[in-house]
PDB file of C-alpha atoms in Angstrom:
ATOM      1  CA  UNK A   1      -2.051  39.522 -25.610  1.00  0.00           C
ATOM      2  CA  UNK A   2      -4.586  37.923 -23.251  1.00  0.00           C
ATOM      3  CA  UNK A   3      -2.909  35.321 -20.776  1.00  0.00           C
ATOM      4  CA  UNK A   4      -3.505  32.305 -20.968  1.00  0.00           C
ATOM      5  CA  UNK A   5      -5.138  30.069 -18.324  1.00  0.00           C
ATOM      6  CA  UNK A   6      -2.366  28.100 -16.508  1.00  0.00           C
ATOM      7  CA  UNK A   7      -2.258  24.419 -16.883  1.00  0.00           C
ATOM      8  CA  UNK A   8      -0.589  23.774 -13.586  1.00  0.00           C
ATOM      9  CA  UNK A   9      -2.290  21.663 -11.424  1.00  0.00           C
ATOM     10  CA  UNK A  10      -3.254  22.892  -8.115  1.00  0.00           C
ATOM     11  CA  UNK A  11      -2.603  20.486  -5.040  1.00  0.00           C
ATOM     12  CA  UNK A  12      -5.213  18.263  -3.342  1.00  0.00           C
ATOM     13  CA  UNK A  13      -5.959  18.487  -0.169  1.00  0.00           C
ATOM     14  CA  UNK A  14      -5.835  15.074   0.093  1.00  0.00           C
ATOM     15  CA  UNK A  15      -2.901  12.652  -0.133  1.00  0.00           C
ATOM     16  CA  UNK A  16      -2.176   9.016  -0.515  1.00  0.00           C
ATOM     17  CA  UNK A  17       0.723   7.649   0.574  1.00  0.00           C
ATOM     18  CA  UNK A  18       2.038   3.977  -1.041  1.00  0.00           C
ATOM     19  CA  UNK A  19       4.863   3.004   1.826  1.00  0.00           C
ATOM     20  CA  UNK A  20       7.084   0.689  -0.400  1.00  0.00           C
ATOM     21  CA  UNK A  21      10.619  -0.915  -0.237  1.00  0.00           C
ATOM     22  CA  UNK A  22      13.098  -1.209  -3.151  1.00  0.00           C
ATOM     23  CA  UNK A  23      12.964  -4.339  -4.621  1.00  0.00           C
ATOM     24  CA  UNK A  24      16.273  -5.436  -3.649  1.00  0.00           C
ATOM     25  CA  UNK A  25      16.776  -9.078  -3.828  1.00  0.00           C
ATOM     26  CA  UNK A  26      17.332 -10.720   0.379  1.00  0.00           C
ATOM     27  CA  UNK A  27      15.387  -6.850   1.853  1.00  0.00           C
ATOM     28  CA  UNK A  28      11.996  -7.888   0.573  1.00  0.00           C
ATOM     29  CA  UNK A  29       9.673 -10.759   1.230  1.00  0.00           C
ATOM     30  CA  UNK A  30      12.125 -12.440   3.194  1.00  0.00           C
ATOM     31  CA  UNK A  31       9.368 -14.511   5.083  1.00  0.00           C
ATOM     32  CA  UNK A  32       8.346 -16.107   1.670  1.00  0.00           C
ATOM     33  CA  UNK A  33      12.333 -17.701   1.769  1.00  0.00           C
ATOM     34  CA  UNK A  34      13.624 -20.088   1.353  1.00  0.00           C
ATOM     35  CA  UNK A  35      10.627 -21.631  -0.432  1.00  0.00           C
ATOM     36  CA  UNK A  36      11.196 -18.564  -2.925  1.00  0.00           C
ATOM     37  CA  UNK A  37      14.568 -18.082  -3.923  1.00  0.00           C
ATOM     38  CA  UNK A  38      15.824 -14.087  -3.215  1.00  0.00           C
ATOM     39  CA  UNK A  39      15.530 -13.013  -6.703  1.00  0.00           C
ATOM     40  CA  UNK A  40      11.845 -14.316  -6.971  1.00  0.00           C
ATOM     41  CA  UNK A  41      11.102 -13.070  -3.597  1.00  0.00           C
ATOM     42  CA  UNK A  42      12.181  -9.340  -4.980  1.00  0.00           C
ATOM     43  CA  UNK A  43      10.370  -9.888  -8.127  1.00  0.00           C
ATOM     44  CA  UNK A  44       7.189 -10.782  -6.864  1.00  0.00           C
ATOM     45  CA  UNK A  45       7.370  -7.385  -4.395  1.00  0.00           C
ATOM     46  CA  UNK A  46       8.272  -5.238  -7.121  1.00  0.00           C
ATOM     47  CA  UNK A  47       5.368  -6.515  -9.035  1.00  0.00           C
ATOM     48  CA  UNK A  48       2.930  -5.229  -6.046  1.00  0.00           C
ATOM     49  CA  UNK A  49       4.266  -2.036  -6.345  1.00  0.00           C
ATOM     50  CA  UNK A  50       3.816  -1.469  -9.903  1.00  0.00           C
ATOM     51  CA  UNK A  51       0.310  -2.954  -8.916  1.00  0.00           C
ATOM     52  CA  UNK A  52      -0.206  -0.347  -6.246  1.00  0.00           C
ATOM     53  CA  UNK A  53       0.614   2.267  -8.407  1.00  0.00           C
ATOM     54  CA  UNK A  54      -1.767   1.370 -11.015  1.00  0.00           C
ATOM     55  CA  UNK A  55      -5.021   0.719  -9.035  1.00  0.00           C
ATOM     56  CA  UNK A  56      -4.579   3.721  -6.886  1.00  0.00           C
ATOM     57  CA  UNK A  57      -4.489   5.669 -10.179  1.00  0.00           C
ATOM     58  CA  UNK A  58      -7.848   3.461 -11.246  1.00  0.00           C
ATOM     59  CA  UNK A  59      -9.321   3.976  -7.671  1.00  0.00           C
ATOM     60  CA  UNK A  60      -8.914   8.440  -8.421  1.00  0.00           C
ATOM     61  CA  UNK A  61     -10.205   8.294 -11.937  1.00  0.00           C
ATOM     62  CA  UNK A  62     -12.958   5.350 -11.021  1.00  0.00           C
ATOM     63  CA  UNK A  63     -14.704   7.364  -8.643  1.00  0.00           C
ATOM     64  CA  UNK A  64     -13.280  10.827  -9.361  1.00  0.00           C
ATOM     65  CA  UNK A  65     -10.865  11.146  -6.413  1.00  0.00           C
ATOM     66  CA  UNK A  66      -8.748  13.943  -5.787  1.00  0.00           C
ATOM     67  CA  UNK A  67      -5.674  12.855  -4.002  1.00  0.00           C
ATOM     68  CA  UNK A  68      -1.784  13.566  -4.517  1.00  0.00           C
ATOM     69  CA  UNK A  69       0.156  10.487  -4.411  1.00  0.00           C
ATOM     70  CA  UNK A  70       3.351  10.096  -2.450  1.00  0.00           C
ATOM     71  CA  UNK A  71       5.603   7.204  -2.391  1.00  0.00           C
ATOM     72  CA  UNK A  72       7.583   6.753   0.691  1.00  0.00           C
ATOM     73  CA  UNK A  73      10.668   5.088   0.002  1.00  0.00           C
ATOM     74  CA  UNK A  74      13.296   2.687   1.581  1.00  0.00           C
ATOM     75  CA  UNK A  75      16.145   2.499   1.548  1.00  0.00           C
ATOM     76  CA  UNK A  76      16.226   5.801  -0.662  1.00  0.00           C
ATOM     77  CA  UNK A  77      14.132   7.751  -3.007  1.00  0.00           C
ATOM     78  CA  UNK A  78      17.602   7.819  -4.939  1.00  0.00           C
ATOM     79  CA  UNK A  79      17.248   4.349  -5.755  1.00  0.00           C
ATOM     80  CA  UNK A  80      16.776   4.002  -9.439  1.00  0.00           C
ATOM     81  CA  UNK A  81      13.448   1.728  -8.875  1.00  0.00           C
ATOM     82  CA  UNK A  82      11.803   5.135  -7.521  1.00  0.00           C
ATOM     83  CA  UNK A  83      13.292   7.315  -9.696  1.00  0.00           C
ATOM     84  CA  UNK A  84      11.548   5.192 -12.472  1.00  0.00           C
ATOM     85  CA  UNK A  85       8.300   5.409 -10.632  1.00  0.00           C
ATOM     86  CA  UNK A  86       8.594   9.067 -10.559  1.00  0.00           C
ATOM     87  CA  UNK A  87       8.777   9.595 -14.239  1.00  0.00           C
ATOM     88  CA  UNK A  88       6.508   6.987 -15.174  1.00  0.00           C
ATOM     89  CA  UNK A  89       3.782   7.408 -12.437  1.00  0.00           C
ATOM     90  CA  UNK A  90       3.860  11.088 -11.094  1.00  0.00           C
ATOM     91  CA  UNK A  91       4.200  10.245  -7.586  1.00  0.00           C
ATOM     92  CA  UNK A  92       6.246  12.557  -5.269  1.00  0.00           C
ATOM     93  CA  UNK A  93       9.630  10.490  -3.659  1.00  0.00           C
ATOM     94  CA  UNK A  94       9.668  10.728   0.044  1.00  0.00           C
ATOM     95  CA  UNK A  95      12.453   8.981   1.743  1.00  0.00           C
ATOM     96  CA  UNK A  96      11.001   6.783   5.094  1.00  0.00           C
ATOM     97  CA  UNK A  97      13.268   7.972   7.962  1.00  0.00           C
ATOM     98  CA  UNK A  98      12.974   5.932  11.566  1.00  0.00           C
ATOM     99  CA  UNK A  99      14.199   3.270  13.493  1.00  0.00           C
ATOM    100  CA  UNK A 100      11.390   0.908  13.187  1.00  0.00           C
ATOM    101  CA  UNK A 101       8.502   1.011  11.345  1.00  0.00           C
ATOM    102  CA  UNK A 102       6.481   3.196  13.709  1.00  0.00           C
ATOM    103  CA  UNK A 103       8.787   5.321  13.552  1.00  0.00           C
ATOM    104  CA  UNK A 104       9.136   5.456   9.968  1.00  0.00           C
ATOM    105  CA  UNK A 105       4.703   5.751   9.454  1.00  0.00           C
ATOM    106  CA  UNK A 106       5.080   8.720  12.354  1.00  0.00           C
ATOM    107  CA  UNK A 107       7.764  10.689   9.875  1.00  0.00           C
ATOM    108  CA  UNK A 108       5.794  10.124   6.175  1.00  0.00           C
ATOM    109  CA  UNK A 109       2.458  11.512   8.364  1.00  0.00           C
ATOM    110  CA  UNK A 110       4.973  14.837   9.898  1.00  0.00           C
ATOM    111  CA  UNK A 111       5.923  15.564   6.654  1.00  0.00           C
ATOM    112  CA  UNK A 112       3.451  14.747   4.699  1.00  0.00           C
ATOM    113  CA  UNK A 113       0.755  17.068   6.863  1.00  0.00           C
ATOM    114  CA  UNK A 114       3.539  19.839   6.853  1.00  0.00           C
ATOM    115  CA  UNK A 115       2.979  19.858   3.290  1.00  0.00           C
ATOM    116  CA  UNK A 116      -0.433  21.540   3.972  1.00  0.00           C
ATOM    117  CA  UNK A 117      -3.124  18.428   3.484  1.00  0.00           C
ATOM    118  CA  UNK A 118      -5.770  17.504   5.380  1.00  0.00           C
ATOM    119  CA  UNK A 119      -6.413  14.310   5.214  1.00  0.00           C
ATOM    120  CA  UNK A 120      -3.573  11.794   4.583  1.00  0.00           C
ATOM    121  CA  UNK A 121      -3.970   7.764   3.942  1.00  0.00           C
ATOM    122  CA  UNK A 122      -0.805   5.606   4.181  1.00  0.00           C
ATOM    123  CA  UNK A 123      -1.441   2.113   1.912  1.00  0.00           C
ATOM    124  CA  UNK A 124       1.492  -0.925   1.951  1.00  0.00           C
ATOM    125  CA  UNK A 125       1.874  -2.448  -0.741  1.00  0.00           C
ATOM    126  CA  UNK A 126       0.937  -5.940   0.079  1.00  0.00           C
ATOM    127  CA  UNK A 127      -2.662  -5.818  -0.724  1.00  0.00           C
ATOM    128  CA  UNK A 128      -1.889  -6.011  -4.871  1.00  0.00           C
ATOM    129  CA  UNK A 129      -5.865  -7.258  -5.051  1.00  0.00           C
ATOM    130  CA  UNK A 130      -6.963  -4.440  -2.475  1.00  0.00           C
ATOM    131  CA  UNK A 131     -11.060  -3.269  -3.912  1.00  0.00           C
ATOM    132  CA  UNK A 132     -10.859  -0.235  -5.517  1.00  0.00           C
ATOM    133  CA  UNK A 133     -13.805   1.055  -3.500  1.00  0.00           C
ATOM    134  CA  UNK A 134     -11.318   0.758  -0.296  1.00  0.00           C
ATOM    135  CA  UNK A 135      -9.578   3.644  -1.104  1.00  0.00           C
ATOM    136  CA  UNK A 136     -12.671   5.720  -1.900  1.00  0.00           C
ATOM    137  CA  UNK A 137     -14.292   4.612   1.255  1.00  0.00           C
ATOM    138  CA  UNK A 138     -10.927   5.426   3.503  1.00  0.00           C
ATOM    139  CA  UNK A 139     -11.022   9.332   2.108  1.00  0.00           C
ATOM    140  CA  UNK A 140     -15.042   9.653   3.062  1.00  0.00           C
ATOM    141  CA  UNK A 141     -14.556   8.105   6.173  1.00  0.00           C
ATOM    142  CA  UNK A 142     -12.287  11.108   6.866  1.00  0.00           C
ATOM    143  CA  UNK A 143     -14.888  13.199   6.478  1.00  0.00           C
ATOM    144  CA  UNK A 144     -16.614  12.033   9.076  1.00  0.00           C
ATOM    145  CA  UNK A 145     -14.403  10.131  11.815  1.00  0.00           C
ATOM    146  CA  UNK A 146     -10.289  11.255  12.906  1.00  0.00           C
ATOM    147  CA  UNK A 147      -8.974   8.190  11.955  1.00  0.00           C
ATOM    148  CA  UNK A 148      -9.393   4.932   9.394  1.00  0.00           C
ATOM    149  CA  UNK A 149      -8.124   1.938   9.781  1.00  0.00           C
ATOM    150  CA  UNK A 150      -7.891  -1.071   7.416  1.00  0.00           C
ATOM    151  CA  UNK A 151      -7.289  -4.287   9.037  1.00  0.00           C
ATOM    152  CA  UNK A 152      -5.567  -7.175   8.109  1.00  0.00           C
ATOM    153  CA  UNK A 153      -5.915 -11.157   8.653  1.00  0.00           C
ATOM    154  CA  UNK A 154      -2.697 -11.288  10.199  1.00  0.00           C
ATOM    155  CA  UNK A 155      -3.841  -8.926  13.504  1.00  0.00           C
ATOM    156  CA  UNK A 156      -2.437  -5.698  11.794  1.00  0.00           C
ATOM    157  CA  UNK A 157      -3.670  -3.380   9.348  1.00  0.00           C
ATOM    158  CA  UNK A 158      -2.704  -2.417   5.526  1.00  0.00           C
ATOM    159  CA  UNK A 159      -4.399   0.858   5.827  1.00  0.00           C
ATOM    160  CA  UNK A 160      -4.075   3.948   8.280  1.00  0.00           C
ATOM    161  CA  UNK A 161      -5.558   7.647   7.429  1.00  0.00           C
ATOM    162  CA  UNK A 162      -6.099  10.339   9.935  1.00  0.00           C
ATOM    163  CA  UNK A 163      -6.813  14.047   9.142  1.00  0.00           C
ATOM    164  CA  UNK A 164      -4.133  15.426  11.306  1.00  0.00           C
ATOM    165  CA  UNK A 165      -0.996  13.788  12.621  1.00  0.00           C
ATOM    166  CA  UNK A 166      -0.796  11.225  16.185  1.00  0.00           C
ATOM    167  CA  UNK A 167       2.037  10.379  16.757  1.00  0.00           C
ATOM    168  CA  UNK A 168       0.986   8.098  19.970  1.00  0.00           C
ATOM    169  CA  UNK A 169      -0.475   6.075  17.540  1.00  0.00           C
ATOM    170  CA  UNK A 170       2.945   4.547  16.242  1.00  0.00           C
ATOM    171  CA  UNK A 171       5.210   4.217  19.874  1.00  0.00           C
ATOM    172  CA  UNK A 172       5.208   1.276  21.560  1.00  0.00           C
ATOM    173  CA  UNK A 173       3.872  -1.182  19.479  1.00  0.00           C
ATOM    174  CA  UNK A 174       4.800  -4.296  19.251  1.00  0.00           C
ATOM    175  CA  UNK A 175       4.786  -4.643  15.367  1.00  0.00           C
ATOM    176  CA  UNK A 176       4.573  -7.417  12.833  1.00  0.00           C
ATOM    177  CA  UNK A 177       2.212  -9.303  15.521  1.00  0.00           C
ATOM    178  CA  UNK A 178      -1.273  -9.974  15.512  1.00  0.00           C
ATOM    179  CA  UNK A 179      -1.530  -7.166  18.672  1.00  0.00           C
ATOM    180  CA  UNK A 180      -0.501  -4.032  16.164  1.00  0.00           C
ATOM    181  CA  UNK A 181      -4.733  -3.120  15.196  1.00  0.00           C
ATOM    182  CA  UNK A 182      -5.991  -3.997  18.879  1.00  0.00           C
ATOM    183  CA  UNK A 183      -3.574  -1.659  20.709  1.00  0.00           C
ATOM    184  CA  UNK A 184      -3.828   0.792  17.516  1.00  0.00           C
ATOM    185  CA  UNK A 185      -7.793   1.059  18.468  1.00  0.00           C
ATOM    186  CA  UNK A 186      -6.796   0.962  22.090  1.00  0.00           C
ATOM    187  CA  UNK A 187      -4.420   4.113  21.681  1.00  0.00           C
ATOM    188  CA  UNK A 188      -6.869   5.932  19.148  1.00  0.00           C
ATOM    189  CA  UNK A 189      -9.688   5.550  22.257  1.00  0.00           C
ATOM    190  CA  UNK A 190      -7.516   6.886  24.952  1.00  0.00           C
ATOM    191  CA  UNK A 191      -7.001   9.592  22.413  1.00  0.00           C
ATOM    192  CA  UNK A 192     -10.502  10.436  22.274  1.00  0.00           C
ATOM    193  CA  UNK A 193     -10.753   9.495  18.447  1.00  0.00           C
ATOM    194  CA  UNK A 194     -13.588   8.629  16.329  1.00  0.00           C
ATOM    195  CA  UNK A 195     -12.492   5.621  14.313  1.00  0.00           C
ATOM    196  CA  UNK A 196     -14.214   3.781  11.629  1.00  0.00           C
ATOM    197  CA  UNK A 197     -12.542   0.504  10.427  1.00  0.00           C
ATOM    198  CA  UNK A 198     -12.380  -1.186   6.348  1.00  0.00           C
ATOM    199  CA  UNK A 199     -13.545  -4.073   5.384  1.00  0.00           C
ATOM    200  CA  UNK A 200     -10.826  -6.754   6.373  1.00  0.00           C
ATOM    201  CA  UNK A 201      -8.076  -7.886   3.752  1.00  0.00           C
ATOM    202  CA  UNK A 202      -5.473 -10.273   3.432  1.00  0.00           C
ATOM    203  CA  UNK A 203      -1.725  -8.877   3.063  1.00  0.00           C
ATOM    204  CA  UNK A 204       1.244 -11.257   1.838  1.00  0.00           C
ATOM    205  CA  UNK A 205       3.644 -12.111   4.169  1.00  0.00           C
ATOM    206  CA  UNK A 206       3.635 -15.783   4.383  1.00  0.00           C
ATOM    207  CA  UNK A 207       3.496 -18.929   1.900  1.00  0.00           C
ATOM    208  CA  UNK A 208       0.302 -19.768   2.894  1.00  0.00           C
ATOM    209  CA  UNK A 209      -1.042 -16.350   2.252  1.00  0.00           C
ATOM    210  CA  UNK A 210       1.120 -16.387  -1.366  1.00  0.00           C
ATOM    211  CA  UNK A 211      -1.012 -19.631  -2.389  1.00  0.00           C
ATOM    212  CA  UNK A 212      -4.307 -17.901  -0.952  1.00  0.00           C
ATOM    213  CA  UNK A 213      -3.145 -15.371  -3.544  1.00  0.00           C
ATOM    214  CA  UNK A 214      -2.351 -18.028  -6.647  1.00  0.00           C
ATOM    215  CA  UNK A 215      -5.769 -19.285  -6.053  1.00  0.00           C
ATOM    216  CA  UNK A 216      -7.267 -16.084  -6.428  1.00  0.00           C
ATOM    217  CA  UNK A 217      -5.535 -15.395  -9.048  1.00  0.00           C
ATOM    218  CA  UNK A 218      -6.518 -18.729 -10.755  1.00  0.00           C
ATOM    219  CA  UNK A 219     -10.092 -17.496  -9.411  1.00  0.00           C
ATOM    220  CA  UNK A 220      -9.997 -14.593 -10.965  1.00  0.00           C
ATOM    221  CA  UNK A 221      -8.447 -15.283 -14.539  1.00  0.00           C
ATOM    222  CA  UNK A 222     -11.924 -16.953 -15.332  1.00  0.00           C
ATOM    223  CA  UNK A 223     -13.739 -13.868 -15.075  1.00  0.00           C
ATOM    224  CA  UNK A 224     -14.605 -11.508 -18.070  1.00  0.00           C
ATOM    225  CA  UNK A 225     -11.218  -9.130 -18.524  1.00  0.00           C
ATOM    226  CA  UNK A 226     -12.647  -5.773 -17.746  1.00  0.00           C
ATOM    227  CA  UNK A 227     -13.342  -7.517 -14.301  1.00  0.00           C
ATOM    228  CA  UNK A 228      -9.997  -8.766 -13.411  1.00  0.00           C
ATOM    229  CA  UNK A 229      -8.257  -7.417 -10.617  1.00  0.00           C
ATOM    230  CA  UNK A 230      -4.948  -8.679 -11.165  1.00  0.00           C
ATOM    231  CA  UNK A 231      -3.000  -7.489 -13.720  1.00  0.00           C
ATOM    232  CA  UNK A 232      -1.474  -9.374 -16.881  1.00  0.00           C
ATOM    233  CA  UNK A 233       2.622  -8.984 -15.014  1.00  0.00           C
ATOM    234  CA  UNK A 234       1.134  -9.893 -11.512  1.00  0.00           C
ATOM    235  CA  UNK A 235      -0.651 -13.176 -12.948  1.00  0.00           C
ATOM    236  CA  UNK A 236       2.149 -13.724 -15.399  1.00  0.00           C
ATOM    237  CA  UNK A 237       3.999 -13.862 -12.127  1.00  0.00           C
ATOM    238  CA  UNK A 238       2.026 -16.167  -9.971  1.00  0.00           C
ATOM    239  CA  UNK A 239       1.617 -18.254 -12.412  1.00  0.00           C
ATOM    240  CA  UNK A 240       5.541 -19.258 -13.136  1.00  0.00           C
ATOM    241  CA  UNK A 241       6.123 -19.133  -8.935  1.00  0.00           C
ATOM    242  CA  UNK A 242       2.722 -21.554  -8.461  1.00  0.00           C
ATOM    243  CA  UNK A 243       4.757 -24.084 -11.143  1.00  0.00           C
ATOM    244  CA  UNK A 244       8.251 -23.170  -9.476  1.00  0.00           C
ATOM    245  CA  UNK A 245       6.543 -24.199  -6.336  1.00  0.00           C
ATOM    246  CA  UNK A 246       5.289 -27.677  -7.647  1.00  0.00           C
ATOM    247  CA  UNK A 247       8.497 -28.734  -8.722  1.00  0.00           C
ATOM    248  CA  UNK A 248      10.447 -28.058  -5.708  1.00  0.00           C
ATOM    249  CA  UNK A 249       8.297 -30.143  -3.520  1.00  0.00           C
ATOM    250  CA  UNK A 250       8.017 -32.570  -6.393  1.00  0.00           C
TER     251      UNK A 250
END
């Protein structure tokens, strides 16, 4: 009998890590509370995680990109939410480990590079409207640069990509401040890394950020359906939250 070709997919040389927390009330999007209830904040966060999974898949399909997706999970990959995401979206699960954000990112990059990947990008889930082109440009940039950063409007970054581990980029950084991007660029320069920046984008941390997202989503609904950025799920969630916020202010 002639041997049949294997259907087993060969591993890609690139990986996209989605850095996510389980949508547990009281543990996610806490800066949006008490304007939102803890349950509302958790629902919004869960929708953002789903958006990121869907949009990263769409980016790969749209631009014919070859990357494996890894979901870096907190508090644990054993959480039922992540197990469902693994089954539905075909992602590999990895635990976040470390005492602060920098340690968790450093550990994640070490673990993913140890699996043989040559390019690794890490993205957060607070950028549900991030253009698909940014994912394409991040990996394209890593063919010419050592480091790719996606600047956030608050002085941090929403994406970081590299071609090998650079642990020094994650130490002695005052996380959740407006100094994160600047200090990271300075560390990269000291290390002699060739760095490129993606376009700036807004992540969703504060009530002001949320209001901006609501306004953008309203504008998005006026576009042709094929051109809309927001999922029906997130658009519905934002519409409901906007209504509740108006009622609470009245």
